[in-house]
Amino acid sequence: MKNKIQKITTNLWFDSQAEEAAKFYTSIFENSKIGRITSYGNEGNQIHGKTMGSVMTVEFELEGQTFVALNGGPQFKFTEAISFIIHCEDQKELDYYWGKLSEGGDEKAQVCGWLKDQFGVSWQIIPENLTEMVNDSNPEKSERMMKALLQMKKIDIKSLEQAYQG
C-alpha cells in the first residue's frame, strides 16, 4: 500500500544548514521526527555547485505537519512575508517556544509575538485566544488589547487579557 502524501508541504530554502535546521526544529517540538534525507549527485553540478554526497533535502515533521528543508545556496533569504504561527494554551507553553526559537535569533526582529530564529525563519508565538480578542464585537476591548500587544516583544498573556477586560 502506498503512503499518502500530504497535499501541501512547506519547503524551506537554506544555504547549507537544512539538516542543522531540521534537527533544531525537531528538538523543540515534542511530536516531531526527521524523515528521508537526500544527497546531491553529479547531475546538475554546474547549476547547483554542491558537492556530490552533500545533503540536498531533509524531510521532517512537526506536530503532524511535514516540511522539507533544502540546501539550495545563498540566493534566497527568509523574510517576514512568511511566518509560522504557534498557538499556545498558556504562558508556560508560550515562554517555552519563545525561549527555544528565539535562541540565537535576531533580537531586533522581536515584536508583538513575532521572532526570527537563528536561521532567519519568522515565527509568531501567540496565545490561542488572541484571534478571539482581536475580533471581539466590542471595538474598545480589542483596541485596548492591541495597544498592549504593540508594546510587547514576547507576549504576556495576563497583561493582554487585563488590557482586553479593561
PDB file of C-alpha atoms in Angstrom:
ATOM      1  CA  MET A   1       0.000   0.000   0.000  1.00  0.00           C
ATOM      2  CA  LYS A   2       1.333   3.428  -0.971  1.00  0.00           C
ATOM      3  CA  ASN A   3       1.808   6.054   1.768  1.00  0.00           C
ATOM      4  CA  LYS A   4      -0.477   9.047   1.389  1.00  0.00           C
ATOM      5  CA  ILE A   5       1.472  12.189   0.565  1.00  0.00           C
ATOM      6  CA  GLN A   6       0.498  15.393   2.333  1.00  0.00           C
ATOM      7  CA  LYS A   7      -1.314  17.614  -0.187  1.00  0.00           C
ATOM      8  CA  ILE A   8       0.668  20.771   0.656  1.00  0.00           C
ATOM      9  CA  THR A   9       4.199  20.623   2.053  1.00  0.00           C
ATOM     10  CA  THR A  10       6.189  23.636   3.190  1.00  0.00           C
ATOM     11  CA  ASN A  11       9.632  23.839   1.572  1.00  0.00           C
ATOM     12  CA  LEU A  12      12.263  25.883   3.412  1.00  0.00           C
ATOM     13  CA  TRP A  13      15.280  27.005   1.376  1.00  0.00           C
ATOM     14  CA  PHE A  14      18.539  27.166   3.310  1.00  0.00           C
ATOM     15  CA  ASP A  15      22.051  27.928   2.107  1.00  0.00           C
ATOM     16  CA  SER A  16      23.664  24.835   3.621  1.00  0.00           C
ATOM     17  CA  GLN A  17      22.000  24.402   7.041  1.00  0.00           C
ATOM     18  CA  ALA A  18      18.991  22.197   6.123  1.00  0.00           C
ATOM     19  CA  GLU A  19      19.998  19.263   8.310  1.00  0.00           C
ATOM     20  CA  GLU A  20      21.031  21.523  11.204  1.00  0.00           C
ATOM     21  CA  ALA A  21      17.700  23.369  10.991  1.00  0.00           C
ATOM     22  CA  ALA A  22      15.658  20.152  10.845  1.00  0.00           C
ATOM     23  CA  LYS A  23      17.472  18.825  13.923  1.00  0.00           C
ATOM     24  CA  PHE A  24      16.922  22.151  15.716  1.00  0.00           C
ATOM     25  CA  TYR A  25      13.177  22.252  14.996  1.00  0.00           C
ATOM     26  CA  THR A  26      12.602  18.586  15.838  1.00  0.00           C
ATOM     27  CA  SER A  27      14.412  19.089  19.163  1.00  0.00           C
ATOM     28  CA  ILE A  28      11.869  21.790  20.113  1.00  0.00           C
ATOM     29  CA  PHE A  29       8.559  20.214  19.145  1.00  0.00           C
ATOM     30  CA  GLU A  30       7.566  17.138  21.146  1.00  0.00           C
ATOM     31  CA  ASN A  31       5.641  15.436  18.340  1.00  0.00           C
ATOM     32  CA  SER A  32       8.327  15.549  15.650  1.00  0.00           C
ATOM     33  CA  LYS A  33      10.750  13.441  13.654  1.00  0.00           C
ATOM     34  CA  ILE A  34      13.297  13.589  10.859  1.00  0.00           C
ATOM     35  CA  GLY A  35      12.441  11.574   7.774  1.00  0.00           C
ATOM     36  CA  ARG A  36      14.185  10.957   4.480  1.00  0.00           C
ATOM     37  CA  ILE A  37      17.463  12.741   3.717  1.00  0.00           C
ATOM     38  CA  THR A  38      18.564  13.037   0.081  1.00  0.00           C
ATOM     39  CA  SER A  39      22.005  13.918  -1.233  1.00  0.00           C
ATOM     40  CA  TYR A  40      23.327  15.784  -4.228  1.00  0.00           C
ATOM     41  CA  GLY A  41      24.718  13.709  -7.070  1.00  0.00           C
ATOM     42  CA  ASN A  42      26.884  14.779 -10.007  1.00  0.00           C
ATOM     43  CA  GLU A  43      23.921  15.653 -12.214  1.00  0.00           C
ATOM     44  CA  GLY A  44      23.293  19.415 -12.255  1.00  0.00           C
ATOM     45  CA  ASN A  45      26.552  20.287 -10.503  1.00  0.00           C
ATOM     46  CA  GLN A  46      27.165  23.113 -12.978  1.00  0.00           C
ATOM     47  CA  ILE A  47      23.859  24.639 -11.762  1.00  0.00           C
ATOM     48  CA  HIS A  48      23.771  23.923  -8.026  1.00  0.00           C
ATOM     49  CA  GLY A  49      27.528  23.785  -7.370  1.00  0.00           C
ATOM     50  CA  LYS A  50      27.026  21.462  -4.399  1.00  0.00           C
ATOM     51  CA  THR A  51      29.472  18.701  -3.513  1.00  0.00           C
ATOM     52  CA  MET A  52      28.420  15.215  -4.541  1.00  0.00           C
ATOM     53  CA  GLY A  53      27.092  13.391  -1.468  1.00  0.00           C
ATOM     54  CA  SER A  54      26.294  16.572   0.474  1.00  0.00           C
ATOM     55  CA  VAL A  55      22.776  16.923   1.891  1.00  0.00           C
ATOM     56  CA  MET A  56      20.246  18.219  -0.619  1.00  0.00           C
ATOM     57  CA  THR A  57      16.941  17.822   1.278  1.00  0.00           C
ATOM     58  CA  VAL A  58      15.770  16.790   4.718  1.00  0.00           C
ATOM     59  CA  GLU A  59      12.155  15.840   5.297  1.00  0.00           C
ATOM     60  CA  PHE A  60      10.928  16.448   8.828  1.00  0.00           C
ATOM     61  CA  GLU A  61       7.657  16.546  10.678  1.00  0.00           C
ATOM     62  CA  LEU A  62       6.475  18.940  13.392  1.00  0.00           C
ATOM     63  CA  GLU A  63       3.157  18.264  15.116  1.00  0.00           C
ATOM     64  CA  GLY A  64       1.913  16.210  12.169  1.00  0.00           C
ATOM     65  CA  GLN A  65       2.934  18.797   9.547  1.00  0.00           C
ATOM     66  CA  THR A  66       5.547  17.710   7.000  1.00  0.00           C
ATOM     67  CA  PHE A  67       8.297  20.103   5.927  1.00  0.00           C
ATOM     68  CA  VAL A  68      11.211  19.824   3.529  1.00  0.00           C
ATOM     69  CA  ALA A  69      14.458  21.672   4.177  1.00  0.00           C
ATOM     70  CA  LEU A  70      16.530  22.248   1.026  1.00  0.00           C
ATOM     71  CA  ASN A  71      20.195  23.206   0.808  1.00  0.00           C
ATOM     72  CA  GLY A  72      19.834  25.391  -2.250  1.00  0.00           C
ATOM     73  CA  GLY A  73      22.533  28.013  -1.769  1.00  0.00           C
ATOM     74  CA  PRO A  74      22.599  31.635  -0.669  1.00  0.00           C
ATOM     75  CA  GLN A  75      20.405  33.142  -3.434  1.00  0.00           C
ATOM     76  CA  PHE A  76      17.205  33.328  -1.387  1.00  0.00           C
ATOM     77  CA  LYS A  77      16.675  34.548   2.173  1.00  0.00           C
ATOM     78  CA  PHE A  78      13.747  34.226   4.543  1.00  0.00           C
ATOM     79  CA  THR A  79      11.616  37.311   5.187  1.00  0.00           C
ATOM     80  CA  GLU A  80       8.732  38.145   7.490  1.00  0.00           C
ATOM     81  CA  ALA A  81       6.412  37.790   4.484  1.00  0.00           C
ATOM     82  CA  ILE A  82       6.059  34.143   5.563  1.00  0.00           C
ATOM     83  CA  SER A  83       5.851  33.047   9.182  1.00  0.00           C
ATOM     84  CA  PHE A  84       4.742  30.067  11.215  1.00  0.00           C
ATOM     85  CA  ILE A  85       2.167  30.633  13.937  1.00  0.00           C
ATOM     86  CA  ILE A  86       2.295  28.627  17.147  1.00  0.00           C
ATOM     87  CA  HIS A  87      -0.957  28.815  19.144  1.00  0.00           C
ATOM     88  CA  CYS A  88      -0.143  28.381  22.830  1.00  0.00           C
ATOM     89  CA  GLU A  89      -2.515  27.275  25.586  1.00  0.00           C
ATOM     90  CA  ASP A  90      -0.812  29.204  28.386  1.00  0.00           C
ATOM     91  CA  GLN A  91       2.148  31.400  29.333  1.00  0.00           C
ATOM     92  CA  LYS A  92       4.343  28.409  30.174  1.00  0.00           C
ATOM     93  CA  GLU A  93       3.945  26.996  26.666  1.00  0.00           C
ATOM     94  CA  LEU A  94       4.414  30.441  25.090  1.00  0.00           C
ATOM     95  CA  ASP A  95       7.589  31.022  27.134  1.00  0.00           C
ATOM     96  CA  TYR A  96       8.939  27.601  26.118  1.00  0.00           C
ATOM     97  CA  TYR A  97       8.572  28.166  22.366  1.00  0.00           C
ATOM     98  CA  TRP A  98       9.740  31.773  22.599  1.00  0.00           C
ATOM     99  CA  GLY A  99      12.848  30.758  24.543  1.00  0.00           C
ATOM    100  CA  LYS A 100      13.774  27.892  22.238  1.00  0.00           C
ATOM    101  CA  LEU A 101      13.060  29.576  18.893  1.00  0.00           C
ATOM    102  CA  SER A 102      14.497  32.994  19.763  1.00  0.00           C
ATOM    103  CA  GLU A 103      17.817  31.496  20.915  1.00  0.00           C
ATOM    104  CA  GLY A 104      20.495  32.810  18.542  1.00  0.00           C
ATOM    105  CA  GLY A 105      17.913  34.747  16.529  1.00  0.00           C
ATOM    106  CA  ASP A 106      17.707  38.423  15.601  1.00  0.00           C
ATOM    107  CA  GLU A 107      16.576  40.324  18.734  1.00  0.00           C
ATOM    108  CA  LYS A 108      15.715  43.389  16.621  1.00  0.00           C
ATOM    109  CA  ALA A 109      13.085  41.292  14.820  1.00  0.00           C
ATOM    110  CA  GLN A 110      11.172  40.574  18.040  1.00  0.00           C
ATOM    111  CA  VAL A 111       7.879  42.458  18.130  1.00  0.00           C
ATOM    112  CA  CYS A 112       4.240  41.686  19.034  1.00  0.00           C
ATOM    113  CA  GLY A 113       4.863  37.970  19.471  1.00  0.00           C
ATOM    114  CA  TRP A 114       6.975  37.669  16.294  1.00  0.00           C
ATOM    115  CA  LEU A 115      10.560  36.488  16.279  1.00  0.00           C
ATOM    116  CA  LYS A 116      13.212  35.363  13.841  1.00  0.00           C
ATOM    117  CA  ASP A 117      15.109  32.214  14.723  1.00  0.00           C
ATOM    118  CA  GLN A 118      18.818  31.588  14.176  1.00  0.00           C
ATOM    119  CA  PHE A 119      18.133  30.599  10.550  1.00  0.00           C
ATOM    120  CA  GLY A 120      16.091  33.721   9.775  1.00  0.00           C
ATOM    121  CA  VAL A 121      12.722  31.911   9.796  1.00  0.00           C
ATOM    122  CA  SER A 122       9.894  34.010  11.292  1.00  0.00           C
ATOM    123  CA  TRP A 123       7.570  32.639  13.953  1.00  0.00           C
ATOM    124  CA  GLN A 124       4.549  34.087  15.726  1.00  0.00           C
ATOM    125  CA  ILE A 125       4.229  32.742  19.259  1.00  0.00           C
ATOM    126  CA  ILE A 126       0.717  33.703  20.332  1.00  0.00           C
ATOM    127  CA  PRO A 127      -1.976  32.724  22.829  1.00  0.00           C
ATOM    128  CA  GLU A 128      -4.840  30.617  21.493  1.00  0.00           C
ATOM    129  CA  ASN A 129      -7.354  33.349  22.341  1.00  0.00           C
ATOM    130  CA  LEU A 130      -5.578  36.184  20.501  1.00  0.00           C
ATOM    131  CA  THR A 131      -7.740  35.981  17.368  1.00  0.00           C
ATOM    132  CA  GLU A 132     -10.869  35.962  19.535  1.00  0.00           C
ATOM    133  CA  MET A 133      -9.722  39.129  21.346  1.00  0.00           C
ATOM    134  CA  VAL A 134      -8.745  40.873  18.089  1.00  0.00           C
ATOM    135  CA  ASN A 135     -12.129  40.110  16.535  1.00  0.00           C
ATOM    136  CA  ASP A 136     -14.289  40.997  19.539  1.00  0.00           C
ATOM    137  CA  SER A 137     -17.557  42.723  18.646  1.00  0.00           C
ATOM    138  CA  ASN A 138     -16.684  45.427  21.181  1.00  0.00           C
ATOM    139  CA  PRO A 139     -14.009  47.541  19.443  1.00  0.00           C
ATOM    140  CA  GLU A 140     -12.936  49.176  22.706  1.00  0.00           C
ATOM    141  CA  LYS A 141     -11.871  45.814  24.141  1.00  0.00           C
ATOM    142  CA  SER A 142      -9.923  44.791  21.051  1.00  0.00           C
ATOM    143  CA  GLU A 143      -8.303  48.262  20.765  1.00  0.00           C
ATOM    144  CA  ARG A 144      -7.108  48.141  24.396  1.00  0.00           C
ATOM    145  CA  MET A 145      -5.674  44.695  23.787  1.00  0.00           C
ATOM    146  CA  MET A 146      -3.957  45.795  20.556  1.00  0.00           C
ATOM    147  CA  LYS A 147      -2.437  48.816  22.299  1.00  0.00           C
ATOM    148  CA  ALA A 148      -0.936  46.495  24.913  1.00  0.00           C
ATOM    149  CA  LEU A 149       0.199  43.983  22.273  1.00  0.00           C
ATOM    150  CA  LEU A 150       2.030  46.653  20.276  1.00  0.00           C
ATOM    151  CA  GLN A 151       4.189  47.415  23.340  1.00  0.00           C
ATOM    152  CA  MET A 152       5.398  43.824  23.692  1.00  0.00           C
ATOM    153  CA  LYS A 153       8.109  41.687  22.214  1.00  0.00           C
ATOM    154  CA  LYS A 154       7.248  38.327  23.783  1.00  0.00           C
ATOM    155  CA  ILE A 155       3.557  38.260  24.632  1.00  0.00           C
ATOM    156  CA  ASP A 156       2.496  38.390  28.258  1.00  0.00           C
ATOM    157  CA  ILE A 157      -0.907  36.705  28.167  1.00  0.00           C
ATOM    158  CA  LYS A 158      -2.063  38.037  31.547  1.00  0.00           C
ATOM    159  CA  SER A 159      -1.268  41.638  30.544  1.00  0.00           C
ATOM    160  CA  LEU A 160      -3.076  41.199  27.224  1.00  0.00           C
ATOM    161  CA  GLU A 161      -6.140  39.761  28.915  1.00  0.00           C
ATOM    162  CA  GLN A 162      -6.151  42.533  31.545  1.00  0.00           C
ATOM    163  CA  ALA A 163      -5.990  45.196  28.828  1.00  0.00           C
ATOM    164  CA  TYR A 164      -8.755  43.409  26.955  1.00  0.00           C
ATOM    165  CA  GLN A 165     -11.018  43.280  30.020  1.00  0.00           C
ATOM    166  CA  GLY A 166     -10.251  46.912  30.878  1.00  0.00           C
TER     167      GLY A 166
END
